[in-house]
XYZ file of C-alpha atoms in Angstrom:
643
model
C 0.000 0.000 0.000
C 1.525 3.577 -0.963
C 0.740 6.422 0.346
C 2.845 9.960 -0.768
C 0.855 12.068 1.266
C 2.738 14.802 2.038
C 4.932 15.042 5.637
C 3.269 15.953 8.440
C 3.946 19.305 10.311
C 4.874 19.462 13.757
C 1.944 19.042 15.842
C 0.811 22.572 17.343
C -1.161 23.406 20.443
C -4.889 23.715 19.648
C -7.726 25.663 21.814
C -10.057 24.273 23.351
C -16.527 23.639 16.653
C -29.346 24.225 5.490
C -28.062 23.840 2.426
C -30.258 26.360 0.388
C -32.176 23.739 -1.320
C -34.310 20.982 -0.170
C -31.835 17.846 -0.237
C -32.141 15.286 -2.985
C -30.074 12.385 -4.214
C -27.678 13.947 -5.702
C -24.055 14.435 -5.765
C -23.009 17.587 -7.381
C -19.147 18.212 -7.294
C -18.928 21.787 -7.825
C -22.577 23.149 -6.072
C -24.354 20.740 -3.442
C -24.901 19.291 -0.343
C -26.218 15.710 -0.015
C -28.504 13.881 1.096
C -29.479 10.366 2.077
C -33.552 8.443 1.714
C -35.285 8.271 4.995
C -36.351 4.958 5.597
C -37.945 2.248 3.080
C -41.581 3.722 2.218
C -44.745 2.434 3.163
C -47.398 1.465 0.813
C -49.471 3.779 -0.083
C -52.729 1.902 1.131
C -51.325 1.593 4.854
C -52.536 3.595 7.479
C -49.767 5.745 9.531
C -49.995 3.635 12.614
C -49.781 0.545 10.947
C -46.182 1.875 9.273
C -45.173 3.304 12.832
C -45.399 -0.177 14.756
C -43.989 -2.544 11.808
C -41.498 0.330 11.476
C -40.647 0.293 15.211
C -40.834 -3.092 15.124
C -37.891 -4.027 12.476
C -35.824 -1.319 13.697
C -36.554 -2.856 17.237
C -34.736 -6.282 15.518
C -31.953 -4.232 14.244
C -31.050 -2.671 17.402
C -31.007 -6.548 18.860
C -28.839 -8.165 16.511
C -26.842 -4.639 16.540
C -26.223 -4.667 20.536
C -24.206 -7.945 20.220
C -21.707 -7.014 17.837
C -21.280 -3.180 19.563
C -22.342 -1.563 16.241
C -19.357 -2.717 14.363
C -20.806 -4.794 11.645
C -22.423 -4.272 8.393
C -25.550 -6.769 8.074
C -28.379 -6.105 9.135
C -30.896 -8.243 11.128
C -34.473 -9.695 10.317
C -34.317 -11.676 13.341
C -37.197 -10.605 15.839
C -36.731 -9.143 19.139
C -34.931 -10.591 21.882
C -35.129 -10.485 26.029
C -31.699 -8.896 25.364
C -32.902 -5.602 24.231
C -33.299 -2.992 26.425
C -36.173 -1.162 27.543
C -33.906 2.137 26.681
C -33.162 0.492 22.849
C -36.996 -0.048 22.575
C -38.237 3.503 23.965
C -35.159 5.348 21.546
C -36.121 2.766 18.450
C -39.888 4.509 18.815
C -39.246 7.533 19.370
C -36.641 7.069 16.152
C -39.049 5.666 13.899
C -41.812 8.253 15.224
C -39.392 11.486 14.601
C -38.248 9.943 11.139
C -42.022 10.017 10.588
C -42.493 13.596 11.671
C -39.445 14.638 9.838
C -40.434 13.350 6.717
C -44.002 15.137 6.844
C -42.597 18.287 7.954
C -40.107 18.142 4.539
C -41.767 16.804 1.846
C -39.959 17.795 -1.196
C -36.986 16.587 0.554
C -39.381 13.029 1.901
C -39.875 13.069 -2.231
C -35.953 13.362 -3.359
C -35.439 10.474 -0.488
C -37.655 8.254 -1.786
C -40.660 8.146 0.590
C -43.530 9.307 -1.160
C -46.559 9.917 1.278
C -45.904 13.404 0.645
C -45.280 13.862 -2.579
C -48.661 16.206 -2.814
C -47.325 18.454 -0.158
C -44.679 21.630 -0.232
C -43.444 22.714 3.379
C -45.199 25.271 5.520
C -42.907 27.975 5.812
C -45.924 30.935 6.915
C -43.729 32.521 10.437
C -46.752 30.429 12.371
C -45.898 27.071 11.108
C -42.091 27.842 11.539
C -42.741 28.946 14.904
C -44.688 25.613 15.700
C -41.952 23.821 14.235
C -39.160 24.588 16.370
C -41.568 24.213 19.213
C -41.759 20.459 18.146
C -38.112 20.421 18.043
C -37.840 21.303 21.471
C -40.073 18.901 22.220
C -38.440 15.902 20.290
C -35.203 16.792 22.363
C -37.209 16.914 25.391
C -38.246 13.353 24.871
C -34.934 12.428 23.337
C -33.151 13.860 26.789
C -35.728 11.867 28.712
C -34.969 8.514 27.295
C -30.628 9.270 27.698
C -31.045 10.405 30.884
C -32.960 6.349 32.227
C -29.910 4.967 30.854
C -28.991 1.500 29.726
C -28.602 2.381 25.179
C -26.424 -0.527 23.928
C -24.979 -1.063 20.579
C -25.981 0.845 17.764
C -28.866 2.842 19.899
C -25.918 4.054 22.054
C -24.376 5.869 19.077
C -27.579 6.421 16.555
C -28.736 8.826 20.054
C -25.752 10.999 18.919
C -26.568 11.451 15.635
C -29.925 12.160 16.352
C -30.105 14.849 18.727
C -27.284 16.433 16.646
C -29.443 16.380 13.868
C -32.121 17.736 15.912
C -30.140 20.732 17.075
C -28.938 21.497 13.850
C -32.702 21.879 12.393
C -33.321 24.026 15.470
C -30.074 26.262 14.946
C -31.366 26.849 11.552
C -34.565 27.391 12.772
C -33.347 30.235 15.288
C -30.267 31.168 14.367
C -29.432 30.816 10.874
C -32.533 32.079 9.995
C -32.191 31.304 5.902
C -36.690 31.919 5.714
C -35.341 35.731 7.339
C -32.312 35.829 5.030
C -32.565 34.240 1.990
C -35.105 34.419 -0.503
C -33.743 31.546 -2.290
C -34.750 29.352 0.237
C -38.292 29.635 -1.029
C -37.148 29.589 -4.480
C -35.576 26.252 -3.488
C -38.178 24.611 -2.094
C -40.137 25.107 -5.252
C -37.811 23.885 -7.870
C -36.699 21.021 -5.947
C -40.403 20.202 -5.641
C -41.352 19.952 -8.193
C -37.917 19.058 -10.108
C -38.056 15.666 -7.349
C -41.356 14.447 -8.990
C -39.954 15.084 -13.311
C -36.778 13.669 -12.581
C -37.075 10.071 -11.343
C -40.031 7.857 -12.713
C -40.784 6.112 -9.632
C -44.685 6.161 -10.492
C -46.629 6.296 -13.827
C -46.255 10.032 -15.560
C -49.518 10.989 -14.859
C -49.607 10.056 -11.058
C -46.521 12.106 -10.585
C -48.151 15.262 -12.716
C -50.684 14.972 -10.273
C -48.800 15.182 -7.502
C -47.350 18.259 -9.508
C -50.486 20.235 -10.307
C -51.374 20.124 -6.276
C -47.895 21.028 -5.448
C -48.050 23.415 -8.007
C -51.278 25.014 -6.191
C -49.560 25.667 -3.208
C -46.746 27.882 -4.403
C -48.697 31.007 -3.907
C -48.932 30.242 -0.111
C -45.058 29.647 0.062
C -44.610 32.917 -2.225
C -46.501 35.196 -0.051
C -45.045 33.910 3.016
C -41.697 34.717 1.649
C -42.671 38.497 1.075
C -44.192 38.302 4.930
C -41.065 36.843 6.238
C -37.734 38.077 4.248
C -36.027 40.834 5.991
C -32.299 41.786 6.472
C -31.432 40.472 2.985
C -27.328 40.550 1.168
C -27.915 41.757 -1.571
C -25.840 39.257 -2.997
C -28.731 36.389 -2.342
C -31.183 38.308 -3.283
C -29.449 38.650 -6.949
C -29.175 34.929 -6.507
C -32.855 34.431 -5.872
C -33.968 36.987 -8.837
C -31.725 34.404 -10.802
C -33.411 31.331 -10.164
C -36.636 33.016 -9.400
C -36.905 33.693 -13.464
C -34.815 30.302 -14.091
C -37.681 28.671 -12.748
C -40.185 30.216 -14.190
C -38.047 29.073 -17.808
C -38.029 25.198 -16.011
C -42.106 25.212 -15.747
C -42.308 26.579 -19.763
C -39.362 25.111 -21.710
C -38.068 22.122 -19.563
C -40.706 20.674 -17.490
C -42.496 19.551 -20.525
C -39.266 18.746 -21.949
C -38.315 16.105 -19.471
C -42.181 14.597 -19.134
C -42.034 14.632 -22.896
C -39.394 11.480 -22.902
C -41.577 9.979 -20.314
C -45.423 9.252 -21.995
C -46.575 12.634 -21.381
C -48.346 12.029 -24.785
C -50.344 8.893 -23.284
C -52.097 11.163 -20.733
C -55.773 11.960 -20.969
C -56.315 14.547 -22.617
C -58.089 16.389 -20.188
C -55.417 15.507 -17.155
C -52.784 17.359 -19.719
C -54.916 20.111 -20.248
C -55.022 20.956 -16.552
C -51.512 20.561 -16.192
C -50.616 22.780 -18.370
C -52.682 25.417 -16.784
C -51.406 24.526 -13.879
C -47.482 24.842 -15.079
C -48.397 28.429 -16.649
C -50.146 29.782 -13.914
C -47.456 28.440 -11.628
C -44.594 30.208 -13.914
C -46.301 33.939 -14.270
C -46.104 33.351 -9.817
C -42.392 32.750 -10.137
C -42.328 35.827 -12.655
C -44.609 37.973 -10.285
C -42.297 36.991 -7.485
C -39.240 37.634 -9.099
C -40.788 41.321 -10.088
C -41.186 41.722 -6.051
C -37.468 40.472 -5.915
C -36.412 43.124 -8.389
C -38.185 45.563 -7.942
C -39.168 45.484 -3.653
C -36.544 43.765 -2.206
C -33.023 44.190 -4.519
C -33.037 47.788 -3.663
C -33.391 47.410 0.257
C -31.030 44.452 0.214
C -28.667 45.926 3.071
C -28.430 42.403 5.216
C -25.250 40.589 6.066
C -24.450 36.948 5.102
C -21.614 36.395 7.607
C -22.146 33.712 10.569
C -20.049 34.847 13.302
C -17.772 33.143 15.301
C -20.291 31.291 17.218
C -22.764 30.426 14.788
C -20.267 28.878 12.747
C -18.846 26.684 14.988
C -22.278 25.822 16.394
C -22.735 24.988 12.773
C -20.053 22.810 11.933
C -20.026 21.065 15.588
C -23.679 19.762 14.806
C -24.137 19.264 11.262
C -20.519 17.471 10.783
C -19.821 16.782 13.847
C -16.309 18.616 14.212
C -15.552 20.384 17.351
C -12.646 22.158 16.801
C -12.710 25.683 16.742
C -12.318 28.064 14.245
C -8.784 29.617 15.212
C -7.547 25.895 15.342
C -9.128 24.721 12.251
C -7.702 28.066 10.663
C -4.274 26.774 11.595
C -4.704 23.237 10.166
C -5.627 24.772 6.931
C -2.550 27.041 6.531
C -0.363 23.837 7.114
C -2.095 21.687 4.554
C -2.139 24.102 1.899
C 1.706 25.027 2.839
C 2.325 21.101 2.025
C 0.217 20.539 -0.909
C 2.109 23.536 -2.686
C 5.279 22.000 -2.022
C 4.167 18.639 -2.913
C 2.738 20.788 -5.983
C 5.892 22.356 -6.776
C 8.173 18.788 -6.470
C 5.518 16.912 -9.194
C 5.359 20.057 -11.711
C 9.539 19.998 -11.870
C 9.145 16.399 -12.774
C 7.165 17.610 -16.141
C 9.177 20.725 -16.681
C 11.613 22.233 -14.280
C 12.105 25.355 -16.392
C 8.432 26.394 -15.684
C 6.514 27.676 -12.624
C 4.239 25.384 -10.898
C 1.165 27.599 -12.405
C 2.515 27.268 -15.815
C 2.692 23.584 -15.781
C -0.707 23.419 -14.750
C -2.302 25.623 -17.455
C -0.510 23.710 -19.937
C -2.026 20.539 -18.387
C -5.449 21.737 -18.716
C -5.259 22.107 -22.284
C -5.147 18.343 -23.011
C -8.713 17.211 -22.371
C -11.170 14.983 -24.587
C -13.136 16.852 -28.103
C -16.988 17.454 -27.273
C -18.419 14.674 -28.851
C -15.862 12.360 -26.553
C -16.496 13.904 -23.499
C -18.937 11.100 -22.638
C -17.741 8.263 -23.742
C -14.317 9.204 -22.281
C -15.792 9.074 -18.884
C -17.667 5.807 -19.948
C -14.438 4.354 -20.362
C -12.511 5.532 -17.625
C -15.301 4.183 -15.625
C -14.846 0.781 -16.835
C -11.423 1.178 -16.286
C -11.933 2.599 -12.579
C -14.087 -0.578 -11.685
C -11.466 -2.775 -12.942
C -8.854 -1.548 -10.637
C -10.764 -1.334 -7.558
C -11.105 -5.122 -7.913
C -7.913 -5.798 -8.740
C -5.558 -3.512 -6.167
C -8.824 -4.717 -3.741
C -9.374 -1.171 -2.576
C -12.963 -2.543 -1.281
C -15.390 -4.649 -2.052
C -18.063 -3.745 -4.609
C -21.286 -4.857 -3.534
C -22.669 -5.445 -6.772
C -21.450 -5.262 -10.453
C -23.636 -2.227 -11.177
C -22.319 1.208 -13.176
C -24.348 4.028 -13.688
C -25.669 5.688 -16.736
C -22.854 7.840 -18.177
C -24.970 10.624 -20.265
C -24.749 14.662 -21.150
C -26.349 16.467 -17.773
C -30.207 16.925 -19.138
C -30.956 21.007 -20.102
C -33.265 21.363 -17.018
C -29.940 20.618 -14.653
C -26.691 22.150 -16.509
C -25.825 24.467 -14.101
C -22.800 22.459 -12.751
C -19.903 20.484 -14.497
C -20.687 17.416 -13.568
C -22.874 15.423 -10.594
C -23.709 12.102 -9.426
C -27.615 11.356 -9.731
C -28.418 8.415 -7.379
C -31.759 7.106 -5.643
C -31.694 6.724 -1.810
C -31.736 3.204 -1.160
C -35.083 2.862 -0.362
C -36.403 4.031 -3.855
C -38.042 0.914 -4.858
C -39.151 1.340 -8.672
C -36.496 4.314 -9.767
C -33.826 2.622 -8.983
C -30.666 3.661 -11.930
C -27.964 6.319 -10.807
C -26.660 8.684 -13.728
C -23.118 10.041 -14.089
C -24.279 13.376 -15.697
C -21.707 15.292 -17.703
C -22.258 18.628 -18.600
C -21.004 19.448 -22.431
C -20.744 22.496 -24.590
C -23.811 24.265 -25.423
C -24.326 24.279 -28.929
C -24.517 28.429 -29.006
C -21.339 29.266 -27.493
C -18.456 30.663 -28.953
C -14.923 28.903 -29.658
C -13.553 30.515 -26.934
C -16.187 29.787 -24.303
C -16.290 25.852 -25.260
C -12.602 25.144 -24.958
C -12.302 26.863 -21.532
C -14.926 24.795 -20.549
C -13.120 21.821 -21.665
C -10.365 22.414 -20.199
C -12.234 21.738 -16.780
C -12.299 18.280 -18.289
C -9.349 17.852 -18.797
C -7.693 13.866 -18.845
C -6.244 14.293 -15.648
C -9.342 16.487 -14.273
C -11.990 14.176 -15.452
C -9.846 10.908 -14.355
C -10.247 12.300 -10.753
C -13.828 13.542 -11.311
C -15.028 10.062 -12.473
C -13.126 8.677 -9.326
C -14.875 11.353 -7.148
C -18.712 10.951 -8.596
C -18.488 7.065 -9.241
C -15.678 4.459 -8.190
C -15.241 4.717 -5.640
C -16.749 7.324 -4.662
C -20.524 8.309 -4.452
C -21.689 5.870 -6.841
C -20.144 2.883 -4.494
C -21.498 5.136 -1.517
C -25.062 4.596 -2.754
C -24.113 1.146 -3.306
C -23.153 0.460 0.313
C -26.240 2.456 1.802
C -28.472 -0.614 1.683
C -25.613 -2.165 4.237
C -25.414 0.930 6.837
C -27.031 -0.741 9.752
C -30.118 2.463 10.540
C -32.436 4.415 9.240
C -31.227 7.426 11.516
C -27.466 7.040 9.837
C -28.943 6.846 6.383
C -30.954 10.141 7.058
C -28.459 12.562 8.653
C -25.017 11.176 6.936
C -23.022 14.231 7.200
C -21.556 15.945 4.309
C -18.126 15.436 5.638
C -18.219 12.047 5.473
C -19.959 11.886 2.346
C -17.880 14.595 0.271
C -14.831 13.498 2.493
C -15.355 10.068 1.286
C -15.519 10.869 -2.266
C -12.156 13.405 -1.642
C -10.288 11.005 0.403
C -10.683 8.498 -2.966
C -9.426 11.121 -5.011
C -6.071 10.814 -3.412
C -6.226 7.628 -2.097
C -6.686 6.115 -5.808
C -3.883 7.779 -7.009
C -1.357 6.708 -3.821
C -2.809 2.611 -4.967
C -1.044 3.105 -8.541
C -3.724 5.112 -10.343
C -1.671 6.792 -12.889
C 1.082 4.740 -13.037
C 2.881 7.612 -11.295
C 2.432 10.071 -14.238
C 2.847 13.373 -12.461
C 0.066 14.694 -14.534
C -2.312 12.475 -12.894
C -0.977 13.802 -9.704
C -0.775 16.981 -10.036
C -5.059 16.842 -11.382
C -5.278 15.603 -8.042
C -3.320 18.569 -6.156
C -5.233 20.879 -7.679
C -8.552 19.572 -6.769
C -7.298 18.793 -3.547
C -5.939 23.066 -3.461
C -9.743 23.765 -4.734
C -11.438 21.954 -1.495
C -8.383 23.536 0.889
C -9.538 27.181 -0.788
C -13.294 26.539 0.408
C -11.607 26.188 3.568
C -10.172 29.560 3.744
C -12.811 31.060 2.669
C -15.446 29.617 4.704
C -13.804 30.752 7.578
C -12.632 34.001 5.903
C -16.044 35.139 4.951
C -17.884 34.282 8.348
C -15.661 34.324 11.277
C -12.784 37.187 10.071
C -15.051 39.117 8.362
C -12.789 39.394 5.116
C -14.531 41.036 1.958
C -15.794 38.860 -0.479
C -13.063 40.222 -3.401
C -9.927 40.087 -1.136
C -10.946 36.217 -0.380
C -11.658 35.681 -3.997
C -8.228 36.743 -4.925
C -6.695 34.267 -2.139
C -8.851 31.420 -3.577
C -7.763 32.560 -6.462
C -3.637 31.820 -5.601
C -4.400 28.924 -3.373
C -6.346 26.869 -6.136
C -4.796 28.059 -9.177
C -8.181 28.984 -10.524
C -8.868 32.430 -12.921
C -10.350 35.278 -10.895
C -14.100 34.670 -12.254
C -14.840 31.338 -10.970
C -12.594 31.641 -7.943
C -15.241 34.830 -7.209
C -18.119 32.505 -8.479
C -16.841 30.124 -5.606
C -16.305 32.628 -2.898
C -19.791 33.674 -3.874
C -21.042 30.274 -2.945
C -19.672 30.029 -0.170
C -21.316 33.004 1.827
C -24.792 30.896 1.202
C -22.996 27.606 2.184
C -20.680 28.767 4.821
C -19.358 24.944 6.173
C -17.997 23.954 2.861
C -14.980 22.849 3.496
C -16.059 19.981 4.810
C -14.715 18.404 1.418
C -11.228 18.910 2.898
C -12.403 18.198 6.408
C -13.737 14.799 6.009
C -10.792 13.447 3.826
C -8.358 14.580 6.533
C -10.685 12.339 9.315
C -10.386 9.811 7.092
C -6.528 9.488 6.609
C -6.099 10.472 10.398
C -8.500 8.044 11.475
C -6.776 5.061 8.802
C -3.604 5.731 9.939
C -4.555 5.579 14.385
C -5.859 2.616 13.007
C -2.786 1.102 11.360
C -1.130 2.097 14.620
C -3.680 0.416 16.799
C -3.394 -2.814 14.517
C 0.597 -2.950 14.545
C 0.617 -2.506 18.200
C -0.939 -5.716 18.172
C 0.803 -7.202 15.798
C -1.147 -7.197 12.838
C -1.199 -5.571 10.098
C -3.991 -2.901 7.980
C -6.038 -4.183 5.146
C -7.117 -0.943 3.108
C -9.805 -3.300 1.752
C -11.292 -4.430 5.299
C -11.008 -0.651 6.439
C -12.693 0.857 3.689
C -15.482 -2.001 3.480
C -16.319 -0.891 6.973
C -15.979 2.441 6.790
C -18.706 2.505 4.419
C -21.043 0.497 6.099
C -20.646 2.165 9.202
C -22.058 5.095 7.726
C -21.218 7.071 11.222
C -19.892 10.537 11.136
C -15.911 10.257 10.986
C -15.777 11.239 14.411
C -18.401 8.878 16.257
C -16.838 6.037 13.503
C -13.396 6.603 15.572
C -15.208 4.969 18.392
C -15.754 1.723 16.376
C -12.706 1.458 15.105
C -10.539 2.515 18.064
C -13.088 1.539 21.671
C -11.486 4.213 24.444
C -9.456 6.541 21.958
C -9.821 9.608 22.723
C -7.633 11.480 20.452
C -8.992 14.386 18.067
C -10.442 12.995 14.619
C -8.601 16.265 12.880
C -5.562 17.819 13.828
């Protein structure tokens, strides 16, 4: 096993740690947060209690089986109940299954992207009232959550899940209270529109006209989450509200040009006649609301747009500490940055001199990017590499592959083409839409020369090598392969992002330490850079919302950290005031190779010896934040998961 990760500084004294958009299925490299299926749906015929006791019920087996092997192995139980289990396990396991419930009806389009679809008629009330109500029932859920932790006597995986749980409850009710992105950001509402109705076109999971259904009455009630926006919104940057005008009108385009596109390819033409007819009322009435709002945005709000998008200290950390579960604060994670970006550029400069020593490290890199795949090869080269991926996972037995599945390779479809390229999955409890697509986003036909070869050059051999890595093998793609094996329903809703995009990262570099590449410093150095990329969100997470550093002056430092061109270095500086913990890309690959190599120690102190293949296997079916997943692999450690 290789590994040329750069040396390790000395060790320094350390102090004392709502994505915009409802969450969907989807992997996006460049723009979005992920998320995970709640729990396998329900027929549509059974009654709410009947789903809450069989629900309770099976997770009440998993928790028994679970208790006897302390949460450390993959399979999951269908054995029933035994005297074993705890009155604690049984009271959490309800009160689980009972919040999952809640959590699902109180975010549908999300319940929709995740594959539970007793809600799929339903957008979120977001009026100040229901919001109001809803962080009452937070409360309330930690109330009972506190109550059943405080008797005593969780075992196995109960004794973690807990964690995660009231985490992910605190989180929802730091949003709720502190955050504040129904106050702040119009896009929010924007959001929860277009993924709405974008999580019913995209998958065919039921028959065309069952879904346009749940469309038209979806559809009905964007007027209630428009107005409640224009009630609520106050304190605006102006910065998110030119963000929200944006997709205010590019959603308005989605329900005219391609919302009937996408139904189009999917029998829209074998609908009654009548049912089409009332959809397509229903689509144009719902796109001249999006226009009328996005007149209010323009016109109302844009001009009084005064707010601030900057955290603060403490509301960052609070942030990070509950949604990725990293406690560290933000001086301390500042320093850890500095050091890793100080190494990559060396490491950088020591792989560029071994192309062409008579060049600077940033003019070996520009001339990299310039050898990428034509257009009309763009596809099929990541096809390929694909194939080629899968074949040396099995054979350098990285991990196991569950199953011999690949996803569609295709062009990203016009309704999504925003980013360069994303990873499409199902949850794993999707039971009829069940294909993942590796979506690659081409030239548009209208563009200039100019304009399509600088977007090529993001695609470049080495770029899209580590891209197809990131999205697919081994990375998301075998994540959603391995979610069927993560042992509960609570771990398959709240996966963090830092151990999902850390995962996907982590393989990045980890491929290329196995022999990916053959050592060609080109392959490497694609690597570095995209490794420089996640280390610049770093900076200017904590730039923009704890040091209070203007937007341009961070952009420029992205700009030199990443070797990126000043207009998307801005372009991700601008993201990163509406996302303001993403750099847990960086974050979660670090946990990762800390956590693999306390491991190796902890094995060789015991004479034996790491198998990247039985570590990664169980990694991924763990499916515990990197920090709680320390506790499985390492019982008692109580060393730092990042330092």
């Amino acid at each position: 096993m290789r590994d040329s990760r750069p040396p390790r500084a000395p060790r320094r004294t350390r102090p004392g740690t709502f994505s915009r958009q409802p969450g969907r299925a989807l992997f996006d490299e460049e723009a979005s947060r992920v998320r995970f299926p709640l729990f396998e749906p329900p027929s549509h015929y059974e009654t709410r209690r009947a789903m809450r006791i069989r629900s309770a019920f099976v997770l009440l087996a998993c928790v028994s089986a679970c208790a006897s092997r302390s949460g450390a192995g993959p399979e999951s139980s269908t054995a029933m109940p035994t005297a074993s289990v705890s009155a604690a396990d049984a009271d959490y396991v309800v009160l689980a299954r009972e919040y999952l419930d809640w959590y699902a009806a109180a975010h549908p389009t999300r319940a929709t992207r995740l594959g539970y679809h007793m809600h799929d008629a339903h957008l979120p009330d977001v009026s100040s009232g229901a919001l109001k109500r809803k962080a009452e029932a937070l409360r309330g859920w930690l109330t009972r959550l506190e109550q059943v932790v405080a008797r005593g006597g969780l075992s196995g995986d109960a004794a973690v899940d807990v964690r995660v749980l009231e985490n992910a409850m605190r989180a929802d009710l730091l949003e709720l209270e502190e955050v504040r992105p129904w106050e702040r950001d119009p896009g929010f509402y924007v959001g929860i529109i277009s993924s709405g109705l974008d999580g019913l076109s995209s998958r065919e999971f039921a028959p065309v006209a069952e879904r346009m259904r749940a469309m038209r009455s979806r559809m009905a009630r964007i007027p209630g989450v428009l107005d409640a926006a224009q009630f609520n919104l106050s304190g605006v940057p102006k910065l998110w509200a030119e963000y929200a005008l944006r997709d205010a009108r590019g959603t308005a385009a989605y329900l005219r040009t391609d919302l009937p596109r996408a139904l189009a390819a999917q029998g829209y033409a074998q609908v009654p006649l009548s049912e089409r007819a009332a959809f397509s009322a229903a689509r144009e009435e719902a796109a001249r609301q999006m226009e009328a709002f996005a007149v209010w945005l323009e016109r109302e709000l844009l001009p009084k747009a005064d707010g601030d998008f900057r955290l603060g200290r403490e509301r960052f950390e609070k942030k990070l500490a509950l949604e990725e579960h990293v406690t560290l604060d933000a001086d301390a994670l500042r320093d850890i940055n500095e050091r890793a970006i100080r190494d990559y550029k060396a490491w950088v400069a020591r792989e560029a001199a071994r192309l062409d020593a008579t060049k600077t490290p940033e003019q070996v890199m520009a001339e990299l990017v310039k050898d990428h795949p034509k257009a009309e090869e763009l596809v099929a080269s990541a096809r390929a590499q694909l194939v080629e991926l899968q074949r040396f996972v099995r054979e350098r037995n990285i991990l196991t592959l569950p199953s011999d599945r690949l996803p569609v390779v295709r062009e990203t479809p016009p309704y999504a083409r925003l980013g360069f390229a994303s990873m499409d999955t199902p949850g794993p409890f999707e039971t009829k839409a069940t294909e993942a697509f590796y979506n690659i986003t081409n030239v548009e036909p209208g563009w200039t020369p100019e304009q399509k070869a600088q977007h090529l050059t993001y695609f470049n051999r080495a770029g899209l090598l580590g891209i197809t890595v990131h999205e697919a093998m081994p990375g998301h793609f075998v994540q959603l392969l391995y979610g069927a094996r993560i042992p509960t329903d609570v771990r398959k809703v709240f996966t963090p992002a830092s151990l999902v995009e850390g995962w996907a990262h982590y393989s990045e570099q980890m491929m290329v330490d196995e022999g990916l590449g053959n050592g060609d410093p080109a392959v490497r150095l694609g690597q570095l850079r995209r490794a420089l990329q996640r280390h610049a969100r770093w900076y200017a997470a904590l730039a923009l919302h704890v040091y209070g550093e203007p937007v341009e002056a961070v952009a420029k430092r992205y700009a030199e950290i990443a070797y990126f061109e000043p207009f998307p270095a801005l372009r991700e500086v601008e993201r990163g005031t509406l996302d303001p913990t993403y750099l847990y890309y960086a974050v979660g690959r670090m946990q990762i190779f800390k956590l693999r190599d306390d491991y190796r120690r902890h094995l060789e102190s015991r004479g034996k010896t790491l198998v990247l293949k039985d570590f990664h296997d169980r990694l991924l079916q763990i499916g515990l934040p990197v920090s709680l997943a320390r506790e499985v692999f390492l019982p008692g450690d109580t060393a730092p998961s990042l330092e």
